[in-house]
Amino acid sequence: MAAGFVLAVHGGAGTIPREADPARAAGYRAGLERALRAGHAILARGGGARDAVIAAVCILEDDPLFNAGRGSVLTAAGGIEMDAAVMDGRTGEAGAVAGVTGLRNPIVAARAVLEASGHVLMIGPGAEAFARARGVETAGPDYFLTPARRDQLRAAQSAGTTALDHDGAAGTVGTVGAVARDATGALAAATSTGGLTNKRPGRVGDSPLIGAGTYADTSVAVSCTGTGEAFIRAVLAHDIAARLRYAAQSLDAAVAGAIRDGLDARGGRGGVIALDRHGGAALRFNTEGMYRGIIRADGHPETAIHSES
Ligand code: ASP
C-alpha cells in the first residue's frame, strides 16, 4: 500500500438496529465525518498523528450524540465519570485520565498528562485539578447532561443491568476513538468515553488503560470500544501489537484473532479500529454494528455503521 497519511475513527459498537431512524443514522455519520475532516486538515498540512487523533476525538466529545465528553452516559448514581487516553507511537509516550467530571474535553486532559505530568494515568479530583491548572476547559453539569442519558439510565436501572451506550432503548452510541498515521509514518491512538450506562461509581473501563483499550507503537495504533472488562482481561489493544511483532501476522489477521480469542472467548462485545505503519487499516467488530469511518490523503471520508453499509 502506498504510504500516505490516514485517519480512522469510531463512535462505539453494539446492538444498532438496521431499521434505526435514518435521520439519527445521518446525524452519527455527519459527526464521524466532521471528526475525519478535522484530523485530515491537520495531517494534510504536515501535522503529526498525535495532533490529528486529539482533534478528531475533540469533535466527537463535543457532539452530544456520542458517549464521550458532552453526552456521556450516567453512572448508577446519576453522575458522569469520564475516561480518556492518548498514546504516541513514535515516542512511546502515553497520557490518560479516569473517573473525571466537569472537563469539557477529557482527551485534552489526557494529553496534558502525557506532556506535562511526568505520569501516565491520573484519576478523579487530582486529575481534574491538574487539568484545570494546565488550562483545560471546564463545564457545569448542564453542559454534559442530556435528557436522552437520563432516559437511558432509567431503562438500564429498571432492567437491573449495565449497558453499552448503543444498546439502550434511547439508541445513542458509545465511546469514541481515533487512530492516525501521519505523512512521516508515525502512528497515534486516542480513546474517550463516559463508560457504561449504570456503571458503579468508581468503575474504570478499558479506554484509559494503555494496552487494553488504547495502544500505539511504531508498528500499529489501536482504539477499542465495547464491554471494557473483557478488553482489560484480554489486554486486547496490546495483543494486536504483539501478534504483529512476535507472530508476524497481518494487521487484519491480528485484529480478527484478538477479537476471536480475546473478546468472543470471554463473551465480550465490541470492536476495534487499527492502522499499521504502512497505512493499512482494520475496522472490525463482533457486534451488530460499529459507528466508524476512515479518511486518506485524497480527503474523501467514508463512514459505515453495519457490516456492509
Ligand atoms: N469500552 C467502554 C468502557 O467499557 C465502553 C464502550 O466502548 O462503549 O468503558
PDB file of C-alpha atoms and ligand atoms in Angstrom:
ATOM      1  CA  MET A   1       0.000   0.000   0.000  1.00  0.00           C
ATOM      2  CA  ALA A   2       1.328   3.438  -0.936  1.00  0.00           C
ATOM      3  CA  ALA A   3       2.492   5.280   2.141  1.00  0.00           C
ATOM      4  CA  GLY A   4       0.274   8.261   2.804  1.00  0.00           C
ATOM      5  CA  PHE A   5      -1.485   9.686   5.778  1.00  0.00           C
ATOM      6  CA  VAL A   6      -4.671   8.101   7.053  1.00  0.00           C
ATOM      7  CA  LEU A   7      -7.072   8.569   9.941  1.00  0.00           C
ATOM      8  CA  ALA A   8      -9.810   6.247  11.213  1.00  0.00           C
ATOM      9  CA  VAL A   9     -12.422   6.948  13.886  1.00  0.00           C
ATOM     10  CA  HIS A  10     -15.104   5.037  15.789  1.00  0.00           C
ATOM     11  CA  GLY A  11     -18.150   6.144  17.715  1.00  0.00           C
ATOM     12  CA  GLY A  12     -18.917   2.928  19.586  1.00  0.00           C
ATOM     13  CA  ALA A  13     -20.177  -0.577  18.818  1.00  0.00           C
ATOM     14  CA  GLY A  14     -23.237  -2.536  19.893  1.00  0.00           C
ATOM     15  CA  THR A  15     -26.761  -3.531  19.029  1.00  0.00           C
ATOM     16  CA  ILE A  16     -27.563  -0.951  16.417  1.00  0.00           C
ATOM     17  CA  PRO A  17     -30.841  -1.966  14.753  1.00  0.00           C
ATOM     18  CA  ARG A  18     -30.729  -1.780  10.972  1.00  0.00           C
ATOM     19  CA  GLU A  19     -34.146  -0.196  10.958  1.00  0.00           C
ATOM     20  CA  ALA A  20     -32.853   2.615  13.192  1.00  0.00           C
ATOM     21  CA  ASP A  21     -34.156   6.046  12.336  1.00  0.00           C
ATOM     22  CA  PRO A  22     -32.350   7.175   9.128  1.00  0.00           C
ATOM     23  CA  ALA A  23     -32.197  10.768  10.383  1.00  0.00           C
ATOM     24  CA  ARG A  24     -30.388   9.605  13.522  1.00  0.00           C
ATOM     25  CA  ALA A  25     -28.016   7.478  11.457  1.00  0.00           C
ATOM     26  CA  ALA A  26     -27.284  10.509   9.276  1.00  0.00           C
ATOM     27  CA  GLY A  27     -26.521  12.523  12.422  1.00  0.00           C
ATOM     28  CA  TYR A  28     -23.961   9.963  13.585  1.00  0.00           C
ATOM     29  CA  ARG A  29     -22.370   9.776  10.157  1.00  0.00           C
ATOM     30  CA  ALA A  30     -22.165  13.565   9.995  1.00  0.00           C
ATOM     31  CA  GLY A  31     -20.390  13.605  13.368  1.00  0.00           C
ATOM     32  CA  LEU A  32     -17.918  10.949  12.226  1.00  0.00           C
ATOM     33  CA  GLU A  33     -17.265  12.913   9.013  1.00  0.00           C
ATOM     34  CA  ARG A  34     -16.613  16.120  10.921  1.00  0.00           C
ATOM     35  CA  ALA A  35     -14.097  14.261  13.070  1.00  0.00           C
ATOM     36  CA  LEU A  36     -12.416  12.739   9.997  1.00  0.00           C
ATOM     37  CA  ARG A  37     -12.149  16.137   8.317  1.00  0.00           C
ATOM     38  CA  ALA A  38     -10.720  17.773  11.434  1.00  0.00           C
ATOM     39  CA  GLY A  39      -7.971  15.148  11.630  1.00  0.00           C
ATOM     40  CA  HIS A  40      -7.415  15.252   7.881  1.00  0.00           C
ATOM     41  CA  ALA A  41      -6.894  19.027   7.943  1.00  0.00           C
ATOM     42  CA  ILE A  42      -4.049  18.549  10.420  1.00  0.00           C
ATOM     43  CA  LEU A  43      -2.419  15.662   8.559  1.00  0.00           C
ATOM     44  CA  ALA A  44      -2.760  17.459   5.183  1.00  0.00           C
ATOM     45  CA  ARG A  45      -0.701  20.375   6.419  1.00  0.00           C
ATOM     46  CA  GLY A  46       2.033  18.049   7.639  1.00  0.00           C
ATOM     47  CA  GLY A  47       0.783  17.828  11.231  1.00  0.00           C
ATOM     48  CA  GLY A  48       1.561  14.843  13.462  1.00  0.00           C
ATOM     49  CA  ALA A  49      -0.542  11.781  14.221  1.00  0.00           C
ATOM     50  CA  ARG A  50      -0.866  12.823  17.889  1.00  0.00           C
ATOM     51  CA  ASP A  51      -2.429  16.176  16.993  1.00  0.00           C
ATOM     52  CA  ALA A  52      -4.738  14.551  14.449  1.00  0.00           C
ATOM     53  CA  VAL A  53      -6.221  11.963  16.834  1.00  0.00           C
ATOM     54  CA  ILE A  54      -6.754  14.589  19.540  1.00  0.00           C
ATOM     55  CA  ALA A  55      -8.545  16.909  17.078  1.00  0.00           C
ATOM     56  CA  ALA A  56     -10.794  14.112  15.819  1.00  0.00           C
ATOM     57  CA  VAL A  57     -11.704  12.931  19.329  1.00  0.00           C
ATOM     58  CA  CYS A  58     -12.464  16.502  20.486  1.00  0.00           C
ATOM     59  CA  ILE A  59     -15.089  16.819  17.735  1.00  0.00           C
ATOM     60  CA  LEU A  60     -16.758  13.602  18.885  1.00  0.00           C
ATOM     61  CA  GLU A  61     -16.552  14.614  22.562  1.00  0.00           C
ATOM     62  CA  ASP A  62     -18.338  17.866  21.703  1.00  0.00           C
ATOM     63  CA  ASP A  63     -21.133  16.040  19.847  1.00  0.00           C
ATOM     64  CA  PRO A  64     -23.870  15.017  22.343  1.00  0.00           C
ATOM     65  CA  LEU A  65     -24.851  12.010  20.202  1.00  0.00           C
ATOM     66  CA  PHE A  66     -21.685  10.200  21.269  1.00  0.00           C
ATOM     67  CA  ASN A  67     -20.865   8.801  24.707  1.00  0.00           C
ATOM     68  CA  ALA A  68     -17.813  10.942  25.488  1.00  0.00           C
ATOM     69  CA  GLY A  69     -17.436  14.465  26.816  1.00  0.00           C
ATOM     70  CA  ARG A  70     -20.809  16.170  26.261  1.00  0.00           C
ATOM     71  CA  GLY A  71     -23.464  13.445  26.187  1.00  0.00           C
ATOM     72  CA  SER A  72     -21.563  10.989  28.388  1.00  0.00           C
ATOM     73  CA  VAL A  73     -23.706   8.233  29.884  1.00  0.00           C
ATOM     74  CA  LEU A  74     -24.651   8.221  33.559  1.00  0.00           C
ATOM     75  CA  THR A  75     -23.394   6.130  36.460  1.00  0.00           C
ATOM     76  CA  ALA A  76     -25.765   4.290  38.798  1.00  0.00           C
ATOM     77  CA  ALA A  77     -25.677   7.394  40.985  1.00  0.00           C
ATOM     78  CA  GLY A  78     -26.692   9.632  38.065  1.00  0.00           C
ATOM     79  CA  GLY A  79     -23.219  11.194  37.752  1.00  0.00           C
ATOM     80  CA  ILE A  80     -20.760  11.490  34.899  1.00  0.00           C
ATOM     81  CA  GLU A  81     -17.332   9.846  35.178  1.00  0.00           C
ATOM     82  CA  MET A  82     -15.262  10.013  32.020  1.00  0.00           C
ATOM     83  CA  ASP A  83     -12.137   8.110  30.935  1.00  0.00           C
ATOM     84  CA  ALA A  84      -9.703   9.039  28.122  1.00  0.00           C
ATOM     85  CA  ALA A  85      -6.246   8.154  26.845  1.00  0.00           C
ATOM     86  CA  VAL A  86      -3.816   9.103  24.117  1.00  0.00           C
ATOM     87  CA  MET A  87      -0.659   7.272  23.058  1.00  0.00           C
ATOM     88  CA  ASP A  88       2.015   8.492  20.666  1.00  0.00           C
ATOM     89  CA  GLY A  89       3.514   5.516  18.869  1.00  0.00           C
ATOM     90  CA  ARG A  90       6.560   7.433  17.670  1.00  0.00           C
ATOM     91  CA  THR A  91       7.774   8.432  21.125  1.00  0.00           C
ATOM     92  CA  GLY A  92       6.038   5.707  23.121  1.00  0.00           C
ATOM     93  CA  GLU A  93       4.595   8.363  25.444  1.00  0.00           C
ATOM     94  CA  ALA A  94       1.090   7.973  26.852  1.00  0.00           C
ATOM     95  CA  GLY A  95      -1.309  10.009  28.964  1.00  0.00           C
ATOM     96  CA  ALA A  96      -4.681   9.136  30.451  1.00  0.00           C
ATOM     97  CA  VAL A  97      -7.364  10.287  32.864  1.00  0.00           C
ATOM     98  CA  ALA A  98     -10.021   8.177  34.578  1.00  0.00           C
ATOM     99  CA  GLY A  99     -13.179   8.960  36.526  1.00  0.00           C
ATOM    100  CA  VAL A 100     -13.070  12.663  35.735  1.00  0.00           C
ATOM    101  CA  THR A 101     -16.017  15.012  35.673  1.00  0.00           C
ATOM    102  CA  GLY A 102     -16.503  18.640  34.635  1.00  0.00           C
ATOM    103  CA  LEU A 103     -13.763  18.622  31.973  1.00  0.00           C
ATOM    104  CA  ARG A 104     -15.159  19.591  28.581  1.00  0.00           C
ATOM    105  CA  ASN A 105     -12.614  17.525  26.639  1.00  0.00           C
ATOM    106  CA  PRO A 106     -11.144  14.679  28.711  1.00  0.00           C
ATOM    107  CA  ILE A 107      -8.833  13.808  25.795  1.00  0.00           C
ATOM    108  CA  VAL A 108      -7.174  17.231  26.160  1.00  0.00           C
ATOM    109  CA  ALA A 109      -6.646  16.420  29.842  1.00  0.00           C
ATOM    110  CA  ALA A 110      -5.108  13.084  28.818  1.00  0.00           C
ATOM    111  CA  ARG A 111      -2.779  14.950  26.507  1.00  0.00           C
ATOM    112  CA  ALA A 112      -1.790  17.280  29.363  1.00  0.00           C
ATOM    113  CA  VAL A 113      -0.975  14.220  31.488  1.00  0.00           C
ATOM    114  CA  LEU A 114       1.216  12.904  28.653  1.00  0.00           C
ATOM    115  CA  GLU A 115       3.009  16.182  28.073  1.00  0.00           C
ATOM    116  CA  ALA A 116       3.342  17.765  31.484  1.00  0.00           C
ATOM    117  CA  SER A 117       2.642  15.492  34.471  1.00  0.00           C
ATOM    118  CA  GLY A 118       5.533  13.040  34.465  1.00  0.00           C
ATOM    119  CA  HIS A 119       2.867  10.342  34.903  1.00  0.00           C
ATOM    120  CA  VAL A 120       0.779   8.186  32.588  1.00  0.00           C
ATOM    121  CA  LEU A 121      -2.590   7.822  34.352  1.00  0.00           C
ATOM    122  CA  MET A 122      -4.313  10.259  36.724  1.00  0.00           C
ATOM    123  CA  ILE A 123      -7.743   9.841  38.292  1.00  0.00           C
ATOM    124  CA  GLY A 124     -10.610  11.787  39.838  1.00  0.00           C
ATOM    125  CA  PRO A 125     -10.179  15.123  41.603  1.00  0.00           C
ATOM    126  CA  GLY A 126      -6.377  15.062  41.304  1.00  0.00           C
ATOM    127  CA  ALA A 127      -6.601  14.667  37.552  1.00  0.00           C
ATOM    128  CA  GLU A 128      -9.265  17.389  37.364  1.00  0.00           C
ATOM    129  CA  ALA A 129      -7.167  19.839  39.384  1.00  0.00           C
ATOM    130  CA  PHE A 130      -4.096  19.101  37.274  1.00  0.00           C
ATOM    131  CA  ALA A 131      -6.074  19.590  34.044  1.00  0.00           C
ATOM    132  CA  ARG A 132      -7.584  22.869  35.269  1.00  0.00           C
ATOM    133  CA  ALA A 133      -4.123  24.135  36.205  1.00  0.00           C
ATOM    134  CA  ARG A 134      -2.986  23.297  32.659  1.00  0.00           C
ATOM    135  CA  GLY A 135      -5.834  25.377  31.213  1.00  0.00           C
ATOM    136  CA  VAL A 136      -8.115  22.503  30.164  1.00  0.00           C
ATOM    137  CA  GLU A 137     -11.640  23.923  29.731  1.00  0.00           C
ATOM    138  CA  THR A 138     -14.296  23.025  32.296  1.00  0.00           C
ATOM    139  CA  ALA A 139     -18.109  22.978  32.097  1.00  0.00           C
ATOM    140  CA  GLY A 140     -21.025  22.554  34.509  1.00  0.00           C
ATOM    141  CA  PRO A 141     -23.397  19.554  34.729  1.00  0.00           C
ATOM    142  CA  ASP A 142     -25.944  21.167  32.382  1.00  0.00           C
ATOM    143  CA  TYR A 143     -23.398  21.079  29.580  1.00  0.00           C
ATOM    144  CA  PHE A 144     -22.834  17.327  29.878  1.00  0.00           C
ATOM    145  CA  LEU A 145     -26.268  16.003  30.815  1.00  0.00           C
ATOM    146  CA  THR A 146     -28.778  15.273  28.076  1.00  0.00           C
ATOM    147  CA  PRO A 147     -32.398  14.074  28.600  1.00  0.00           C
ATOM    148  CA  ALA A 148     -31.591  11.002  26.457  1.00  0.00           C
ATOM    149  CA  ARG A 149     -28.983   9.923  29.017  1.00  0.00           C
ATOM    150  CA  ARG A 150     -31.460  10.224  31.896  1.00  0.00           C
ATOM    151  CA  ASP A 151     -33.943   8.016  29.988  1.00  0.00           C
ATOM    152  CA  GLN A 152     -31.187   5.543  29.212  1.00  0.00           C
ATOM    153  CA  LEU A 153     -30.166   5.289  32.875  1.00  0.00           C
ATOM    154  CA  ARG A 154     -33.771   4.744  33.926  1.00  0.00           C
ATOM    155  CA  ALA A 155     -34.117   1.942  31.339  1.00  0.00           C
ATOM    156  CA  ALA A 156     -30.871   0.263  32.464  1.00  0.00           C
ATOM    157  CA  GLN A 157     -31.848   0.552  36.120  1.00  0.00           C
ATOM    158  CA  SER A 158     -35.286  -0.942  35.628  1.00  0.00           C
ATOM    159  CA  ALA A 159     -33.645  -3.807  33.700  1.00  0.00           C
ATOM    160  CA  GLY A 160     -31.090  -4.133  36.520  1.00  0.00           C
ATOM    161  CA  THR A 161     -28.122  -4.099  34.128  1.00  0.00           C
ATOM    162  CA  THR A 162     -25.252  -2.062  32.797  1.00  0.00           C
ATOM    163  CA  ALA A 163     -25.380  -1.284  29.096  1.00  0.00           C
ATOM    164  CA  LEU A 164     -23.166  -0.392  26.212  1.00  0.00           C
ATOM    165  CA  ASP A 165     -24.419   3.021  25.241  1.00  0.00           C
ATOM    166  CA  HIS A 166     -25.814   1.981  21.867  1.00  0.00           C
ATOM    167  CA  ASP A 167     -27.642  -0.997  23.404  1.00  0.00           C
ATOM    168  CA  GLY A 168     -30.019   1.318  25.232  1.00  0.00           C
ATOM    169  CA  ALA A 169     -33.548   1.930  24.089  1.00  0.00           C
ATOM    170  CA  ALA A 170     -32.554   5.532  23.507  1.00  0.00           C
ATOM    171  CA  GLY A 171     -30.163   4.232  20.852  1.00  0.00           C
ATOM    172  CA  THR A 172     -27.441   6.773  21.456  1.00  0.00           C
ATOM    173  CA  VAL A 173     -23.990   5.406  20.722  1.00  0.00           C
ATOM    174  CA  GLY A 174     -20.805   4.822  22.657  1.00  0.00           C
ATOM    175  CA  THR A 175     -17.166   5.527  23.255  1.00  0.00           C
ATOM    176  CA  VAL A 176     -15.211   7.408  20.636  1.00  0.00           C
ATOM    177  CA  GLY A 177     -11.718   6.864  19.316  1.00  0.00           C
ATOM    178  CA  ALA A 178      -9.258   7.718  16.576  1.00  0.00           C
ATOM    179  CA  VAL A 179      -6.079   6.240  15.116  1.00  0.00           C
ATOM    180  CA  ALA A 180      -3.796   8.057  12.683  1.00  0.00           C
ATOM    181  CA  ARG A 181      -0.704   7.535  10.573  1.00  0.00           C
ATOM    182  CA  ASP A 182       0.875  10.836   9.583  1.00  0.00           C
ATOM    183  CA  ALA A 183       2.908  11.608   6.461  1.00  0.00           C
ATOM    184  CA  THR A 184       6.148  10.617   8.244  1.00  0.00           C
ATOM    185  CA  GLY A 185       4.721   7.180   9.086  1.00  0.00           C
ATOM    186  CA  ALA A 186       4.257   7.939  12.806  1.00  0.00           C
ATOM    187  CA  LEU A 187       1.202   6.424  14.495  1.00  0.00           C
ATOM    188  CA  ALA A 188      -1.029   7.549  17.393  1.00  0.00           C
ATOM    189  CA  ALA A 189      -4.226   6.393  19.100  1.00  0.00           C
ATOM    190  CA  ALA A 190      -6.802   8.170  21.283  1.00  0.00           C
ATOM    191  CA  THR A 191      -9.971   6.957  23.025  1.00  0.00           C
ATOM    192  CA  SER A 192     -12.561   8.794  25.162  1.00  0.00           C
ATOM    193  CA  THR A 193     -15.699   7.568  26.905  1.00  0.00           C
ATOM    194  CA  GLY A 194     -18.380   8.076  29.511  1.00  0.00           C
ATOM    195  CA  GLY A 195     -18.172   4.289  30.051  1.00  0.00           C
ATOM    196  CA  LEU A 196     -21.172   2.018  30.562  1.00  0.00           C
ATOM    197  CA  THR A 197     -24.649   3.246  31.465  1.00  0.00           C
ATOM    198  CA  ASN A 198     -25.484   2.415  35.112  1.00  0.00           C
ATOM    199  CA  LYS A 199     -21.858   1.511  35.943  1.00  0.00           C
ATOM    200  CA  ARG A 200     -20.889   1.665  39.609  1.00  0.00           C
ATOM    201  CA  PRO A 201     -19.400   4.988  40.642  1.00  0.00           C
ATOM    202  CA  GLY A 202     -15.643   4.467  40.629  1.00  0.00           C
ATOM    203  CA  ARG A 203     -15.664   1.853  37.870  1.00  0.00           C
ATOM    204  CA  VAL A 204     -12.925   2.376  35.274  1.00  0.00           C
ATOM    205  CA  GLY A 205     -13.138   0.817  31.815  1.00  0.00           C
ATOM    206  CA  ASP A 206     -10.549  -0.201  29.238  1.00  0.00           C
ATOM    207  CA  SER A 207     -10.331   3.117  27.384  1.00  0.00           C
ATOM    208  CA  PRO A 208      -7.792   4.861  29.679  1.00  0.00           C
ATOM    209  CA  LEU A 209      -5.756   1.692  30.292  1.00  0.00           C
ATOM    210  CA  ILE A 210      -2.761   1.644  27.976  1.00  0.00           C
ATOM    211  CA  GLY A 211      -2.626  -1.716  26.199  1.00  0.00           C
ATOM    212  CA  ALA A 212      -6.269  -2.569  26.962  1.00  0.00           C
ATOM    213  CA  GLY A 213      -8.459  -0.026  25.128  1.00  0.00           C
ATOM    214  CA  THR A 214      -5.764   2.221  23.664  1.00  0.00           C
ATOM    215  CA  TYR A 215      -2.273   1.469  22.333  1.00  0.00           C
ATOM    216  CA  ALA A 216       0.240   2.709  19.766  1.00  0.00           C
ATOM    217  CA  ASP A 217       3.846   1.852  18.928  1.00  0.00           C
ATOM    218  CA  THR A 218       5.952   2.151  15.772  1.00  0.00           C
ATOM    219  CA  SER A 219       4.028  -0.708  14.083  1.00  0.00           C
ATOM    220  CA  VAL A 220       0.388  -0.230  14.985  1.00  0.00           C
ATOM    221  CA  ALA A 221      -2.183   2.120  16.533  1.00  0.00           C
ATOM    222  CA  VAL A 222      -5.341   0.710  18.169  1.00  0.00           C
ATOM    223  CA  SER A 223      -8.508   2.155  19.736  1.00  0.00           C
ATOM    224  CA  CYS A 224     -11.198  -0.169  21.142  1.00  0.00           C
ATOM    225  CA  THR A 225     -14.858   0.065  22.090  1.00  0.00           C
ATOM    226  CA  GLY A 226     -17.151  -2.381  23.858  1.00  0.00           C
ATOM    227  CA  THR A 227     -17.512  -4.200  27.159  1.00  0.00           C
ATOM    228  CA  GLY A 228     -14.429  -2.803  28.845  1.00  0.00           C
ATOM    229  CA  GLU A 229     -13.969  -5.611  31.371  1.00  0.00           C
ATOM    230  CA  ALA A 230     -13.317  -8.125  28.557  1.00  0.00           C
ATOM    231  CA  PHE A 231     -10.859  -5.781  26.816  1.00  0.00           C
ATOM    232  CA  ILE A 232      -8.992  -5.288  30.093  1.00  0.00           C
ATOM    233  CA  ARG A 233      -8.706  -9.011  30.796  1.00  0.00           C
ATOM    234  CA  ALA A 234      -7.541  -9.680  27.236  1.00  0.00           C
ATOM    235  CA  VAL A 235      -5.157  -6.666  27.203  1.00  0.00           C
ATOM    236  CA  LEU A 236      -6.661  -6.519  23.775  1.00  0.00           C
ATOM    237  CA  ALA A 237      -5.039  -3.495  22.122  1.00  0.00           C
ATOM    238  CA  HIS A 238      -1.581  -4.726  23.069  1.00  0.00           C
ATOM    239  CA  ASP A 239      -2.457  -8.254  21.983  1.00  0.00           C
ATOM    240  CA  ILE A 240      -2.886  -6.874  18.455  1.00  0.00           C
ATOM    241  CA  ALA A 241       0.570  -5.244  18.608  1.00  0.00           C
ATOM    242  CA  ALA A 242       2.075  -8.494  19.957  1.00  0.00           C
ATOM    243  CA  ARG A 243       0.545 -10.522  17.139  1.00  0.00           C
ATOM    244  CA  LEU A 244       2.198  -8.180  14.616  1.00  0.00           C
ATOM    245  CA  ARG A 245       5.550  -8.139  16.386  1.00  0.00           C
ATOM    246  CA  TYR A 246       6.015 -11.702  17.563  1.00  0.00           C
ATOM    247  CA  ALA A 247       3.840 -13.718  15.190  1.00  0.00           C
ATOM    248  CA  ALA A 248       4.322 -11.531  12.082  1.00  0.00           C
ATOM    249  CA  GLN A 249       0.579 -11.592  11.485  1.00  0.00           C
ATOM    250  CA  SER A 250      -1.016  -9.184   9.026  1.00  0.00           C
ATOM    251  CA  LEU A 251      -2.966  -6.342  10.592  1.00  0.00           C
ATOM    252  CA  ASP A 252      -6.273  -7.852   9.567  1.00  0.00           C
ATOM    253  CA  ALA A 253      -5.365 -11.300  10.928  1.00  0.00           C
ATOM    254  CA  ALA A 254      -4.109  -9.753  14.170  1.00  0.00           C
ATOM    255  CA  VAL A 255      -7.310  -7.765  14.740  1.00  0.00           C
ATOM    256  CA  ALA A 256      -9.559 -10.688  13.799  1.00  0.00           C
ATOM    257  CA  GLY A 257      -7.539 -13.043  16.042  1.00  0.00           C
ATOM    258  CA  ALA A 258      -7.595 -10.680  19.007  1.00  0.00           C
ATOM    259  CA  ILE A 259     -11.368 -10.248  18.719  1.00  0.00           C
ATOM    260  CA  ARG A 260     -11.877 -14.014  18.397  1.00  0.00           C
ATOM    261  CA  ASP A 261      -9.529 -15.095  21.207  1.00  0.00           C
ATOM    262  CA  GLY A 262      -9.806 -12.050  23.444  1.00  0.00           C
ATOM    263  CA  LEU A 263     -13.395 -10.964  23.076  1.00  0.00           C
ATOM    264  CA  ASP A 264     -15.556 -13.781  21.684  1.00  0.00           C
ATOM    265  CA  ALA A 265     -13.917 -16.275  24.045  1.00  0.00           C
ATOM    266  CA  ARG A 266     -14.811 -14.106  27.058  1.00  0.00           C
ATOM    267  CA  GLY A 267     -18.332 -13.290  25.965  1.00  0.00           C
ATOM    268  CA  GLY A 268     -17.155  -9.726  25.381  1.00  0.00           C
ATOM    269  CA  ARG A 269     -18.714  -7.474  22.800  1.00  0.00           C
ATOM    270  CA  GLY A 270     -17.328  -4.597  20.821  1.00  0.00           C
ATOM    271  CA  GLY A 271     -14.929  -3.563  18.107  1.00  0.00           C
ATOM    272  CA  VAL A 272     -11.525  -2.217  17.198  1.00  0.00           C
ATOM    273  CA  ILE A 273     -10.046   0.311  14.787  1.00  0.00           C
ATOM    274  CA  ALA A 274      -6.369  -0.191  13.940  1.00  0.00           C
ATOM    275  CA  LEU A 275      -3.784   1.158  11.493  1.00  0.00           C
ATOM    276  CA  ASP A 276      -0.352  -0.221  10.698  1.00  0.00           C
ATOM    277  CA  ARG A 277       2.764   1.688   9.725  1.00  0.00           C
ATOM    278  CA  HIS A 278       2.154   1.045   6.031  1.00  0.00           C
ATOM    279  CA  GLY A 279      -1.219   2.764   6.229  1.00  0.00           C
ATOM    280  CA  GLY A 280      -3.203  -0.499   6.254  1.00  0.00           C
ATOM    281  CA  ALA A 281      -6.465  -0.347   8.217  1.00  0.00           C
ATOM    282  CA  ALA A 282      -8.664  -2.884  10.029  1.00  0.00           C
ATOM    283  CA  LEU A 283     -12.059  -1.822  11.403  1.00  0.00           C
ATOM    284  CA  ARG A 284     -13.663  -4.946  12.899  1.00  0.00           C
ATOM    285  CA  PHE A 285     -16.352  -5.774  15.493  1.00  0.00           C
ATOM    286  CA  ASN A 286     -18.325  -8.737  16.821  1.00  0.00           C
ATOM    287  CA  THR A 287     -21.487  -6.731  17.441  1.00  0.00           C
ATOM    288  CA  GLU A 288     -24.328  -5.886  15.093  1.00  0.00           C
ATOM    289  CA  GLY A 289     -22.634  -2.646  14.177  1.00  0.00           C
ATOM    290  CA  MET A 290     -19.904  -0.156  14.925  1.00  0.00           C
ATOM    291  CA  TYR A 291     -20.030   3.522  14.032  1.00  0.00           C
ATOM    292  CA  ARG A 292     -16.805   4.065  12.117  1.00  0.00           C
ATOM    293  CA  GLY A 293     -15.067   5.998   9.380  1.00  0.00           C
ATOM    294  CA  ILE A 294     -11.789   6.426   7.540  1.00  0.00           C
ATOM    295  CA  ILE A 295     -10.154   9.154   5.502  1.00  0.00           C
ATOM    296  CA  ARG A 296      -6.971   9.062   3.428  1.00  0.00           C
ATOM    297  CA  ALA A 297      -4.897  11.754   1.754  1.00  0.00           C
ATOM    298  CA  ASP A 298      -7.483  12.190  -1.050  1.00  0.00           C
ATOM    299  CA  GLY A 299      -9.769  13.757   1.593  1.00  0.00           C
ATOM    300  CA  HIS A 300     -12.788  11.560   0.827  1.00  0.00           C
ATOM    301  CA  PRO A 301     -14.401  10.465   4.135  1.00  0.00           C
ATOM    302  CA  GLU A 302     -16.012   7.011   4.235  1.00  0.00           C
ATOM    303  CA  THR A 303     -18.364   6.129   7.088  1.00  0.00           C
ATOM    304  CA  ALA A 304     -20.287   2.956   7.930  1.00  0.00           C
ATOM    305  CA  ILE A 305     -22.474   1.521  10.688  1.00  0.00           C
ATOM    306  CA  HIS A 306     -23.292  -2.122   9.894  1.00  0.00           C
ATOM    307  CA  SER A 307     -21.125  -4.777   8.203  1.00  0.00           C
ATOM    308  CA  GLU A 308     -21.895  -3.995   4.623  1.00  0.00           C
ATOM    309  CA  SER A 309     -23.236  -0.458   4.875  1.00  0.00           C
TER     310      SER A 309
HETATM  311  N1  ASP B   1     -15.253   0.391  26.440  1.00  0.00           N
HETATM  312  C1  ASP B   1     -16.052   1.350  27.161  1.00  0.00           C
HETATM  313  C2  ASP B   1     -15.990   1.014  28.627  1.00  0.00           C
HETATM  314  O1  ASP B   1     -16.066  -0.152  28.987  1.00  0.00           O
HETATM  315  C3  ASP B   1     -17.484   1.400  26.743  1.00  0.00           C
HETATM  316  C4  ASP B   1     -17.753   1.453  25.240  1.00  0.00           C
HETATM  317  O2  ASP B   1     -16.838   1.325  24.447  1.00  0.00           O
HETATM  318  O3  ASP B   1     -18.939   1.626  24.848  1.00  0.00           O
HETATM  319  O4  ASP B   1     -15.907   1.925  29.425  1.00  0.00           O
END
